[in-house]
Coordinates of C-alpha atoms in Angstrom, one line a residue:
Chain A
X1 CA 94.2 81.6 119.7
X2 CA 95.0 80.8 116.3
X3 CA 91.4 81.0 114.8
X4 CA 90.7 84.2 117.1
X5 CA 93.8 85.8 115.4
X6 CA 92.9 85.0 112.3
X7 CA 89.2 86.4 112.5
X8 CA 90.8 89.7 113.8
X9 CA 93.1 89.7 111.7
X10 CA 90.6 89.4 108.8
X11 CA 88.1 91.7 110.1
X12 CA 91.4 94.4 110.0
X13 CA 91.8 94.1 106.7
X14 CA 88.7 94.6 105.8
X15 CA 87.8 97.6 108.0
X16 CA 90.3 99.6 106.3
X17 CA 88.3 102.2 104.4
X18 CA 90.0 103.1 101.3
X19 CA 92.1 106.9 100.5
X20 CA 90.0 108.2 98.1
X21 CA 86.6 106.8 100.5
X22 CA 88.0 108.6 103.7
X23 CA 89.7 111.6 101.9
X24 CA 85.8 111.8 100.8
X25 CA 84.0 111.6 104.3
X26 CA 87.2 113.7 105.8
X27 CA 86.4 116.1 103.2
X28 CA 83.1 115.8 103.7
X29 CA 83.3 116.2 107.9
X30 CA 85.4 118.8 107.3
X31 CA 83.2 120.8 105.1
X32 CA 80.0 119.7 107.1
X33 CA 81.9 121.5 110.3
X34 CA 83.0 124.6 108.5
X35 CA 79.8 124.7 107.3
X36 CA 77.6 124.2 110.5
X37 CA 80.4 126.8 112.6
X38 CA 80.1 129.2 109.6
X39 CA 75.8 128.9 109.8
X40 CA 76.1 129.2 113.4
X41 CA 77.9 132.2 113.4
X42 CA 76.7 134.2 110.5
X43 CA 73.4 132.5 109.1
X44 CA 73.3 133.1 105.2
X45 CA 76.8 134.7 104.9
X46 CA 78.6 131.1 104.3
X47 CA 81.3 131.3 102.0
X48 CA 81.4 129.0 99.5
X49 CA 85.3 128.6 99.0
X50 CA 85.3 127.5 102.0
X51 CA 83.6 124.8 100.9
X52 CA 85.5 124.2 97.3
X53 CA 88.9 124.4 98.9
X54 CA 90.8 121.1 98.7
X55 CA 92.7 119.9 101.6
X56 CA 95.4 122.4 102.6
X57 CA 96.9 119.7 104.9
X58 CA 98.1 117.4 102.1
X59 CA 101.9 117.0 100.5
X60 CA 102.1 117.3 97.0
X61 CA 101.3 114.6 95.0
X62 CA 105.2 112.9 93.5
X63 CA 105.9 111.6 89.8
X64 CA 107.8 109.0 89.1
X65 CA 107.3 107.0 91.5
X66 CA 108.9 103.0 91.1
X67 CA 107.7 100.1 92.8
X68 CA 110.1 98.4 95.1
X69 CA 110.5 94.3 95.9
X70 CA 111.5 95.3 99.4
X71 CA 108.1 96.4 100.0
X72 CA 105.6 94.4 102.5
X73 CA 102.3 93.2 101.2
X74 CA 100.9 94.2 104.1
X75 CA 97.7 96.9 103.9
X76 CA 99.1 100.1 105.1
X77 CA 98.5 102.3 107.8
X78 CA 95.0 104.8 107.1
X79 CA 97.3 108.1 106.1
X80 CA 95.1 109.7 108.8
X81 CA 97.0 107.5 111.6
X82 CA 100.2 108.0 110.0
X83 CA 99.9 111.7 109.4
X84 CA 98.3 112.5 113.0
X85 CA 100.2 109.9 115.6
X86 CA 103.4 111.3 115.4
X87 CA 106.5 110.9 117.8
X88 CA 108.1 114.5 116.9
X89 CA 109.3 116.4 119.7
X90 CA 110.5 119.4 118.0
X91 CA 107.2 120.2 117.1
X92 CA 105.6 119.2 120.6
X93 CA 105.8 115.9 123.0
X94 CA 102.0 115.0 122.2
X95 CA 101.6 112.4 119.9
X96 CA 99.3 114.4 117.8
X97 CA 101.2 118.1 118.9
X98 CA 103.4 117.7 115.5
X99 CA 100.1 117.4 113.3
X100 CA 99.4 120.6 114.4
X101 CA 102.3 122.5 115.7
X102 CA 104.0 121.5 112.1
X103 CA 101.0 122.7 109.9
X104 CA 102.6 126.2 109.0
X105 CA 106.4 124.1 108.7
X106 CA 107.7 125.4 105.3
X107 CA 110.4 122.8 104.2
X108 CA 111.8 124.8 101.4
X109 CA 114.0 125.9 100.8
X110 CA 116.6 123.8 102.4
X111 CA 119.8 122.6 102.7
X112 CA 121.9 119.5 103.5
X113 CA 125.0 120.1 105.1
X114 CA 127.3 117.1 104.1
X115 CA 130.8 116.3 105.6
X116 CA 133.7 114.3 107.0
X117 CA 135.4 111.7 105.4
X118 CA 133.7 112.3 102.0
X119 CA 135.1 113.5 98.7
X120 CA 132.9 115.6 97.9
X121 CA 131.6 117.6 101.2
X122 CA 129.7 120.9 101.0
X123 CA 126.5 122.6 101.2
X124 CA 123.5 120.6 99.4
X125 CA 120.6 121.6 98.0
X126 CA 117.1 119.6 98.7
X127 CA 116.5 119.2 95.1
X128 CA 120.1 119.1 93.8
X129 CA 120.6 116.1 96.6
X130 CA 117.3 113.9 94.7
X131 CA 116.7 114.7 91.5
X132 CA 119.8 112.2 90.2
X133 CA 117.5 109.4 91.7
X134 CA 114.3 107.5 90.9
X135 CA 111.9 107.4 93.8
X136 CA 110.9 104.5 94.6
X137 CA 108.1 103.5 97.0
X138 CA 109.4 101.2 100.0
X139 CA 106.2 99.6 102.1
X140 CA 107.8 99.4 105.3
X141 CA 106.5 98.1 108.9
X142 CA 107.5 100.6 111.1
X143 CA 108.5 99.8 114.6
X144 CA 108.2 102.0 117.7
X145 CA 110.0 101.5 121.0
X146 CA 106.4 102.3 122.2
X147 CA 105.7 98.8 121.5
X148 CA 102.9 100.2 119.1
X149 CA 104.1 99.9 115.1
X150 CA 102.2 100.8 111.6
X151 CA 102.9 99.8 108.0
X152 CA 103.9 103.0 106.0
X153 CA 104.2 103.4 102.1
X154 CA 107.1 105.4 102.1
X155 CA 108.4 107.4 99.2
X156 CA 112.1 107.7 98.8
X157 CA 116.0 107.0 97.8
X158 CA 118.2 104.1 99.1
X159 CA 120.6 105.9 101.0
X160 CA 123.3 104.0 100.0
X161 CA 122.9 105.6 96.5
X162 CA 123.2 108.7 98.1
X163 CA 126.2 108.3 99.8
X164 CA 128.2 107.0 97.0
X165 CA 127.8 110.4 95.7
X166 CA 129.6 111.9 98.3
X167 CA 132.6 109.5 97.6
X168 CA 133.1 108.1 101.2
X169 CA 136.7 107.9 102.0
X170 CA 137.9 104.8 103.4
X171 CA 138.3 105.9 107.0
X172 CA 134.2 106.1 107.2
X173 CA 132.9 104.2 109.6
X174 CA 129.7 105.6 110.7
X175 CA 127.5 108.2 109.3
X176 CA 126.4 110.7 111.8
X177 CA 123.0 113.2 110.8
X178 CA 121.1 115.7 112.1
X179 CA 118.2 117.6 112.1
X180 CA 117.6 120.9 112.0
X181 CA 117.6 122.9 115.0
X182 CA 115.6 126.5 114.5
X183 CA 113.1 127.0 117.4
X184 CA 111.5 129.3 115.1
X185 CA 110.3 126.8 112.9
X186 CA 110.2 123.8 115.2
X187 CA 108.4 125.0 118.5
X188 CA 109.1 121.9 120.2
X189 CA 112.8 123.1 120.3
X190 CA 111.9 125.9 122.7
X191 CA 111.4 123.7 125.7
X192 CA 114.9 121.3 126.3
X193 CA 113.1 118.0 126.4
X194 CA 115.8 116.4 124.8
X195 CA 119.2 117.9 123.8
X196 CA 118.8 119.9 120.3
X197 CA 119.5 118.9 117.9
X198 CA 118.3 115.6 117.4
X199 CA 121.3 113.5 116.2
X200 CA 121.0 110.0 114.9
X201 CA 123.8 107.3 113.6
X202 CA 124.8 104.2 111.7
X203 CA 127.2 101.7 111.1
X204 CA 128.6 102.0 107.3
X205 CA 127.4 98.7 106.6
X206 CA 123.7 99.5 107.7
X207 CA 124.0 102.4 105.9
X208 CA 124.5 101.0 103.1
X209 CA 122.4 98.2 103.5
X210 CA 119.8 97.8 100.6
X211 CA 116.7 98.9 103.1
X212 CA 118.2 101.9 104.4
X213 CA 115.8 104.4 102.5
X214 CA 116.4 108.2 102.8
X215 CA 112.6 109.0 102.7
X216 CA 110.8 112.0 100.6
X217 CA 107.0 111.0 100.7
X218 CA 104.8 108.7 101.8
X219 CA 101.7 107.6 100.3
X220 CA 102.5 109.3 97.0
X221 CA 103.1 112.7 98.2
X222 CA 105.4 115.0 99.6
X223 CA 106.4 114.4 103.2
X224 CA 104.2 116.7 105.8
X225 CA 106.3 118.6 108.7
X226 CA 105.0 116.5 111.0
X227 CA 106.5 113.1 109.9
X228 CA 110.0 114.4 109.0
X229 CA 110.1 117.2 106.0
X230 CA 111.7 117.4 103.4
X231 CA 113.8 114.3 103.8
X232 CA 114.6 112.0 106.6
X233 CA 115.8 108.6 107.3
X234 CA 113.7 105.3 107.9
X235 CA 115.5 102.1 108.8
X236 CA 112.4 99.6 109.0
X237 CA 114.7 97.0 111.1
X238 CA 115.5 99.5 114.0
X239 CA 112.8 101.5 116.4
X240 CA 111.6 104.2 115.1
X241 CA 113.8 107.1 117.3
X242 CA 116.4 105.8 115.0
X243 CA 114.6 107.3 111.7
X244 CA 115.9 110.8 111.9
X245 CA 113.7 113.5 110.4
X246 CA 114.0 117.0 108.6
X247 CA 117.8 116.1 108.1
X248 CA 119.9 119.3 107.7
X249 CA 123.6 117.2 108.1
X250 CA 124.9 114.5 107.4
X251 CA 128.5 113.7 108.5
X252 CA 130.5 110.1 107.5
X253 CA 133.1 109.6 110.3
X254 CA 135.4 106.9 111.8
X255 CA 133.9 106.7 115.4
X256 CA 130.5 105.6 116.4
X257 CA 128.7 109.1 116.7
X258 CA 126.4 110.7 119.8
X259 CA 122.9 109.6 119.5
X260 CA 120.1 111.7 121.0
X261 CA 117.8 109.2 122.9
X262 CA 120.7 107.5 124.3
X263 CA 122.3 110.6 125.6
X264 CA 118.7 111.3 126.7
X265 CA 118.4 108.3 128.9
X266 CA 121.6 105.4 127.9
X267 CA 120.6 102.4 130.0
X268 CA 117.3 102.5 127.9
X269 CA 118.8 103.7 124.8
X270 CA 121.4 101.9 122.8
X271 CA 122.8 102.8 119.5
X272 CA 121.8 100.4 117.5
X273 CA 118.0 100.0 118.4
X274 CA 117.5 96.9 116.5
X275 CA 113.6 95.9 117.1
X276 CA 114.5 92.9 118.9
X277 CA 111.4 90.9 120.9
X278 CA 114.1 88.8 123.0
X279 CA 115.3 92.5 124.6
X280 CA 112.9 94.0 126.9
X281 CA 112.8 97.5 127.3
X282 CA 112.4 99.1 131.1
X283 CA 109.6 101.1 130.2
X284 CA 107.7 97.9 127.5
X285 CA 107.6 94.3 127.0
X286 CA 109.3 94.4 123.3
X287 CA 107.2 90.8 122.6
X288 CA 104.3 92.3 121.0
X289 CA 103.4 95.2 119.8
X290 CA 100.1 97.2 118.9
X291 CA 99.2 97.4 114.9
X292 CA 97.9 100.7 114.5
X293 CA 94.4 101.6 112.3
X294 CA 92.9 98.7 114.3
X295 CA 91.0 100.5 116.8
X296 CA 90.5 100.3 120.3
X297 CA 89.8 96.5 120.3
X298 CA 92.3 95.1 118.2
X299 CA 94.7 92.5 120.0
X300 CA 98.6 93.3 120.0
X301 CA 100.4 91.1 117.5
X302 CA 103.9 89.2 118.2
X303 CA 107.1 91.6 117.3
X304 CA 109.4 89.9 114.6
X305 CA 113.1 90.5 115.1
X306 CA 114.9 92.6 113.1
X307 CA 111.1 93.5 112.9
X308 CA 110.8 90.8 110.0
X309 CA 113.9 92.0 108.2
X310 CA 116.1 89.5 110.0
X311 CA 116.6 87.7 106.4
X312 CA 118.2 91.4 104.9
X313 CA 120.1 92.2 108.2
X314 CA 120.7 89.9 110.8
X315 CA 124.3 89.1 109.1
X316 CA 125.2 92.4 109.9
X317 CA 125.4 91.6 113.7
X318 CA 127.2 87.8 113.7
X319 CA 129.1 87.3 116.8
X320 CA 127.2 90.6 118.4
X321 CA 125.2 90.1 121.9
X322 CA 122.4 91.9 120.9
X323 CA 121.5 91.9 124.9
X324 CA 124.4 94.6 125.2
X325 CA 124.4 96.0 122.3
X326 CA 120.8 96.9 122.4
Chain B
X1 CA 64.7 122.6 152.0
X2 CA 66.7 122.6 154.9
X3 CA 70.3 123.0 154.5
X4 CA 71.2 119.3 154.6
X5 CA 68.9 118.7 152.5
X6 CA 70.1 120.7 149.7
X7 CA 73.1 119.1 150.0
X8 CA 71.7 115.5 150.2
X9 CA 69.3 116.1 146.8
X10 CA 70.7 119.0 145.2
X11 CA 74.4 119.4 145.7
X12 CA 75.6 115.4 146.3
X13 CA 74.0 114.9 142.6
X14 CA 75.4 118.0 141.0
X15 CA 78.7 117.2 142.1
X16 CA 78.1 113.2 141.3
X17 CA 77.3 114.0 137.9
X18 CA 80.2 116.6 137.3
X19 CA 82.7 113.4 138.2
X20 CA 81.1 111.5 135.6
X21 CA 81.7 114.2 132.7
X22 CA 85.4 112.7 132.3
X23 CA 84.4 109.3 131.8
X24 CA 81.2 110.4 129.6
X25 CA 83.3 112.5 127.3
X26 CA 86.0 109.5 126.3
X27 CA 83.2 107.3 126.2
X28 CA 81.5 109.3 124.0
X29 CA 84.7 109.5 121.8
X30 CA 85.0 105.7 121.9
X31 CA 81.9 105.1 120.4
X32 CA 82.5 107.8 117.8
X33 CA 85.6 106.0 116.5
X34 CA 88.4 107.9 114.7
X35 CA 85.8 111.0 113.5
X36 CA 86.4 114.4 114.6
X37 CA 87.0 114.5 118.4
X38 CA 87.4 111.0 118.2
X39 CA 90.4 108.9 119.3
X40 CA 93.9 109.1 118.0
X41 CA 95.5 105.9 116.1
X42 CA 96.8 104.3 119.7
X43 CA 93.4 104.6 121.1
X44 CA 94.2 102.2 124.1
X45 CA 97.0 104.0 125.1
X46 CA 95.3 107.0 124.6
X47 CA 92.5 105.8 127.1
X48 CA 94.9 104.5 129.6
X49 CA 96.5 107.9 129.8
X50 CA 93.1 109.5 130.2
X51 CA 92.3 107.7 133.3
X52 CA 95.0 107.6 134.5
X53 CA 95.2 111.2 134.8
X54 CA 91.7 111.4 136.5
X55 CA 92.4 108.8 138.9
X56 CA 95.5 110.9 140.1
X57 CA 93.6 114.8 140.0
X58 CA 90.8 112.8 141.6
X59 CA 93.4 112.2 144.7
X60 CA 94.4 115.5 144.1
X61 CA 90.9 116.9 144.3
X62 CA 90.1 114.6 147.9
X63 CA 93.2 115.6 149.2
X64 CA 92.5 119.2 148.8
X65 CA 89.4 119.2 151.0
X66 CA 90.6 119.0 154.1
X67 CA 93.1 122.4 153.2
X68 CA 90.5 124.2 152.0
X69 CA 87.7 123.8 154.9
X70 CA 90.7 124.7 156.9
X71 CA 91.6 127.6 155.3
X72 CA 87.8 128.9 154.4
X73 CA 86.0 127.5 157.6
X74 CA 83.7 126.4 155.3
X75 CA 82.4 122.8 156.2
X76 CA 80.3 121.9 153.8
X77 CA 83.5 120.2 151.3
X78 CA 83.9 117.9 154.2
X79 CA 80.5 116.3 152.9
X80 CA 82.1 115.5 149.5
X81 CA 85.6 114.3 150.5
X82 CA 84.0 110.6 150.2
X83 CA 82.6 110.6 146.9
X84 CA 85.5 112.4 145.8
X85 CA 88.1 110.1 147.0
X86 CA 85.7 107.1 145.4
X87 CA 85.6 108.9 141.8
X88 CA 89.5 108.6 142.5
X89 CA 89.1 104.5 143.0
X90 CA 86.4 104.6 140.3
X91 CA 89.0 106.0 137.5
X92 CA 91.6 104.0 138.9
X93 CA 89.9 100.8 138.7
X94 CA 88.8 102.2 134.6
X95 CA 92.6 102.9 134.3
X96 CA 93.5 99.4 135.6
X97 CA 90.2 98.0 133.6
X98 CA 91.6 99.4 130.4
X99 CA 95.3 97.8 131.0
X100 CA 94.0 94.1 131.8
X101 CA 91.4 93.9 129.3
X102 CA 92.1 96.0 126.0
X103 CA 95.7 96.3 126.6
X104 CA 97.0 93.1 127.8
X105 CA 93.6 90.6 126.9
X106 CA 94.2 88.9 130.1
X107 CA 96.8 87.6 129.3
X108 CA 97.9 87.0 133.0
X109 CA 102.1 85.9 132.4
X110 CA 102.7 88.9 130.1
X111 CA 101.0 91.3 133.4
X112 CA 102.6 89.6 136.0
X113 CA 105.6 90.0 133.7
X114 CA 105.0 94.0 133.9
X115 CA 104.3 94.2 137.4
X116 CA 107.6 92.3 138.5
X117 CA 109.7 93.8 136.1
X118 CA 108.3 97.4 135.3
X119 CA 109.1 99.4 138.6
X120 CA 106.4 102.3 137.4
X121 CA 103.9 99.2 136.8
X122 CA 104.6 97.2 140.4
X123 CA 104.0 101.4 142.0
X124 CA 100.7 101.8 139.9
X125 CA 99.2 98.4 141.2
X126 CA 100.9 98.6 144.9
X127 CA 99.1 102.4 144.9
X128 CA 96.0 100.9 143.2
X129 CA 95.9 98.1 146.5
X130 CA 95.9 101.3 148.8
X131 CA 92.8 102.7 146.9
X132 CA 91.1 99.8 147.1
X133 CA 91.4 99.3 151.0
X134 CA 90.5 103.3 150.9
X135 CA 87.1 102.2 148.9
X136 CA 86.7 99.6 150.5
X137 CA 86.4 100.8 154.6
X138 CA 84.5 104.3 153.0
X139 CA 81.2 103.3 154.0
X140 CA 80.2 105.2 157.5
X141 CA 80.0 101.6 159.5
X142 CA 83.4 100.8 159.1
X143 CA 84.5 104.0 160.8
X144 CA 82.6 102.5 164.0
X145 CA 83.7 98.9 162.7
X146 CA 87.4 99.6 163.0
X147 CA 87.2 102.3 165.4
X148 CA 87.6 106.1 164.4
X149 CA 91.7 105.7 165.4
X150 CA 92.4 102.9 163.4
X151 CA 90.4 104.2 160.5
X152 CA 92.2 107.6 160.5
X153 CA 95.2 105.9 159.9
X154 CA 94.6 103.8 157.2
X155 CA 92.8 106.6 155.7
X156 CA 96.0 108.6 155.6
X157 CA 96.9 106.2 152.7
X158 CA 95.5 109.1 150.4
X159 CA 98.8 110.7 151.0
X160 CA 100.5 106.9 149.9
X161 CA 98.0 107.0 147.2
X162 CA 99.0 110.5 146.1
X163 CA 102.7 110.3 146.0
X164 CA 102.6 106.5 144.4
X165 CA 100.1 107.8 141.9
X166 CA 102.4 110.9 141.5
X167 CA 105.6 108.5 141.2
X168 CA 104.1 106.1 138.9
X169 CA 103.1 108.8 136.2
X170 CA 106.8 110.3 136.5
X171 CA 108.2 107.3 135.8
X172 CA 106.3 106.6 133.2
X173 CA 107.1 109.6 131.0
X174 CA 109.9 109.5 128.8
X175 CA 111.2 113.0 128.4
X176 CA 108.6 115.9 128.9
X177 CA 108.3 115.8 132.6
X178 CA 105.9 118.9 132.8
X179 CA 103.1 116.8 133.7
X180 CA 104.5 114.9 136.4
X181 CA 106.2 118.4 137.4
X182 CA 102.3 120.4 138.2
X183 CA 101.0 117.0 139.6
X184 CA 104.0 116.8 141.8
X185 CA 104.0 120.5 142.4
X186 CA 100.4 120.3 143.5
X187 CA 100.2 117.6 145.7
X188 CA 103.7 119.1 147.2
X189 CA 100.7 122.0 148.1
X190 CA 98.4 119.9 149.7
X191 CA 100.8 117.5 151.8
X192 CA 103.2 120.6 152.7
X193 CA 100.3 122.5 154.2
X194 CA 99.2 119.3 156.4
X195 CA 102.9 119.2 157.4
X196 CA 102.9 122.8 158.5
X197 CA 99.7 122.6 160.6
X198 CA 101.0 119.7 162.5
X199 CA 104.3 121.5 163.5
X200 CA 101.9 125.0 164.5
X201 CA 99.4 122.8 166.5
X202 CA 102.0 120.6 168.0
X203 CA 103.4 123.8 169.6
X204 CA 100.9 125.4 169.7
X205 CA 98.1 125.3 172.4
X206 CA 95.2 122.9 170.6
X207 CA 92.8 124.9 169.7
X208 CA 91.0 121.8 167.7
X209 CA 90.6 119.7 170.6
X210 CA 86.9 119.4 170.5
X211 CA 86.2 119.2 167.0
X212 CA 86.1 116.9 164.6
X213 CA 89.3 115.6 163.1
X214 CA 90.4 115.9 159.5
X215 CA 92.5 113.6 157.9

């Protein structure tokens, strides 16, 4: 099993075609299908900046950009996968809805709505809320309650630097956020599959816990509507329902905050959502999980607690049955 | 040609090989890989949901035979209502295929795990069984075998095997139940009707009596 795991494994690593190599052959595809459907239609009349446009469906590139020690020396995720398997419901409940329900999502100009037991409450701007910070780039393994997971080179701000700005007062006990809730822009929002808008909370302490990244990017570039623009949360011990996106609010208060899924469906649901492979969900086995960018062959790998940041969090929940508090 | 013979060599194929376009189109995007119309990054998952869903319309699409020669007087469906209801086992058995092998790897504890303790998983196999007895006494000798009685009532396991099927995708879905809502909806149809021509003929005179019965 061993030996088996570890041929897959290296055969994984291997397979993974460099950006710039599949940004090439997707360019490539892409210009090879305008380019048959345009001959098709209107032999001779092909455009040619149809041909010469770069990809429309890519963030801007960031500057600036720090590495982090938190980060995993795991390969990442293809950006294909991770900009085109997409849990999103405001922009559809198909995994790959958002990709395309999210390609006309215009993120700016926007607005952070901060409150509660802050000093410094009030209405946010995008850029006013990160420019005081140096992005850094956090490679995360990102854990799905799907049982299916992906390694993501995030681009972002620990959110504990962000709250200190807002001067929490000592009464906070949680921080409560939300995302933004406009049917207009988010489609998904037209149909109640879950209760809009999505809300999400933590503890203070996992807050402000070291890992707890409010995220602007990934991959270098500017986050794409579909995984959570302009700015959302990832907390790379907890399943990934807990990772907010497109965050219009953010509210520090003294009691543990509604949380969306678990309003949605509590006995499957808890608040704290730590990946935990001891706790089995009633829809998944939580014991392994499937690394995506493998294909349709490769073997699910074990789940780690605290999804391998057990060493960064797991004092944060001493004396706490993890069974109940799921 | 006679007329049965058009069926036998021209419409039995026709029909045969317009069952196989589902499982020719997501093998065809399996062997592609991840390029254009390929698969998505979960492409096990992604496969499992695929036949899944054709098993169940396939039960949809046997059950709705016997409703439509009913309400068009038109035999001929009656013909099909076999292969139809085998396409059904046939993409179940993929579906179930695709879970044991590329899913789990055979790995037998962590299945039985999911059938004891996943209520939508225990429905999926328990309908699966009923699909398999279905496939199983299809052949025309085994009407004669068991006798026509006995057959007709295990046969009306397509219902089981359309409300199980119907359950286990509901219970599956997390939050968007429009899916499970039109395949619920439809079979609703097809069982409803049945239901309604049982009460007319069982107070009304029986018009049926001589001919052939449909289950």
């Amino acid at each position: 099993m061993l030996i088996k795991n570890k041929i897959l494994s290296d055969i994984k690593s291997s397979e993974i075609t460099p950006k710039s190599v599949f940004m090439n052959r997707r360019h490539f595809i892409k210009s090879a299908a305008i380019a048959s459907a345009g001959s098709a239609l209107m032999p001779g009349l092909l455009s040619s900046s149809a041909l010469a446009a770069t990809d429309p469906k890519r963030g801007k590139p960031l500057v600036g950009i720090i590495k982090s020690p938190l980060s995993t020396s795991e390969e990442p995720t293809p950006y294909n996968h991770v900009t085109t398997y997409n849990n999103f419901y405001e922009f559809g409940t198909g995994k790959d809805d958002p990709a395309v329900m999210a390609g006309d999502f215009k993120p700016r100009p926007w607005k952070v709505q901060v409150g509660g037991e802050v000093g410094k409450p009030g209405v946010y701007d995008f850029d006013d809320l990160i420019r005081p910070h140096k992005l850094e780039e956090r490679i995360y393994r990102f854990r799905c309650v799907e049982a299916w997971s992906m390694i993501v080179p995030w681009v972002g701000i620990p959110l504990a630097e962000i709250i200190k700005r807002f001067e929490p007062t000592s009464k906070a006990k949680y921080v409560a956020f939300e995302t933004l809730n406009d049917p207009e822009r988010m489609p998904g929002q037209v149909r109640r599959v879950l209760s809009w808008p999505y809300v999400e909370g933590l503890r203070m302490d996992e807050a402000m816990n070291p890992l707890t990244l409010m995220a602007v990017g990934l991959y270098g570039e500017e986050l794409l509507g579909q995984n959570g623009a302009p700015i959302r949360l990832v907390v790379p011990w907890k399943y990934g329902f807990k990772s907010i996106k497109s965050i219009v609010g953010i509210r520090l208060v003294d009691t543990m905050p509604p949380t969306t899924w678990n309003r949605s469906a509590p006995h499957e649901y808890g608040f704290y959502a730590n990946v935990n492979p001891e706790v089995s969900h009633p829809r998944w086995s939580q014991a392994k999980e499937r690394r995506l960018g493998g294909g349709y062959f490769s073997p699910k790998v074990e789940t780690l607690k605290f999804n391998g940041y057990g060493e960064e969090v797991a004092s944060l929940y001493d004396g706490m049955d993890l069974s109940k508090s799921f | 040609m006679t007329k049965q013979d058009t069926i036998r060599w021209v419409a039995k194929p026709t029909v045969f090989m317009l069952c196989l376009i589902p499982l020719a189109w997501i093998a065809w995007r399996i062997i592609n890989g991840d390029v254009g119309t390929g698969l998505n990054a979960n492409p096990v998952e992604q496969v499992n949901r695929y036949l899944g869903d054709w098993a169940l319309r396939f039960v949809l699409i046997a059950l709705s035979v016997t409703p439509l020669v009913k309400i068009t007087n038109w035999t001929t469906p009656v013909r099909f209502r076999r292969m139809l209801g085998l396409f059904a086992f046939a993409y179940a058995t993929l579906h179930l295929a695709n879970y044991v092998i590329a899913d789990q790897f055979f790995n037998w504890t962590d299945i039985w795990a999911d059938i004891v303790k996943r209520v939508f998983i225990t429905l999926g196999m328990a309908t699966y069984l009923v699909l398999l007895a279905l496939a199983v006494t299809s052949p025309k000798g085994m009407v004669k075998k068991m006798g026509a009685k006995r057959w007709r009532l295990l046969h009306r396991g397509a219902y089981l095997a359309g409300v199980g099927g119907v359950i286990h995708y509901w219970m599956m879905v997390k939050a968007d139940l429009s899916g499970p809502i039109i395949h619920a909806a439809i079979l609703g149809l097809l069982l409803g009707y049945r239901v309604i021509k049982r009460q007319n003929k069982s107070t009304a005179p029986a018009r049926n009596s001589g001919k052939m019965q449909m289950v």
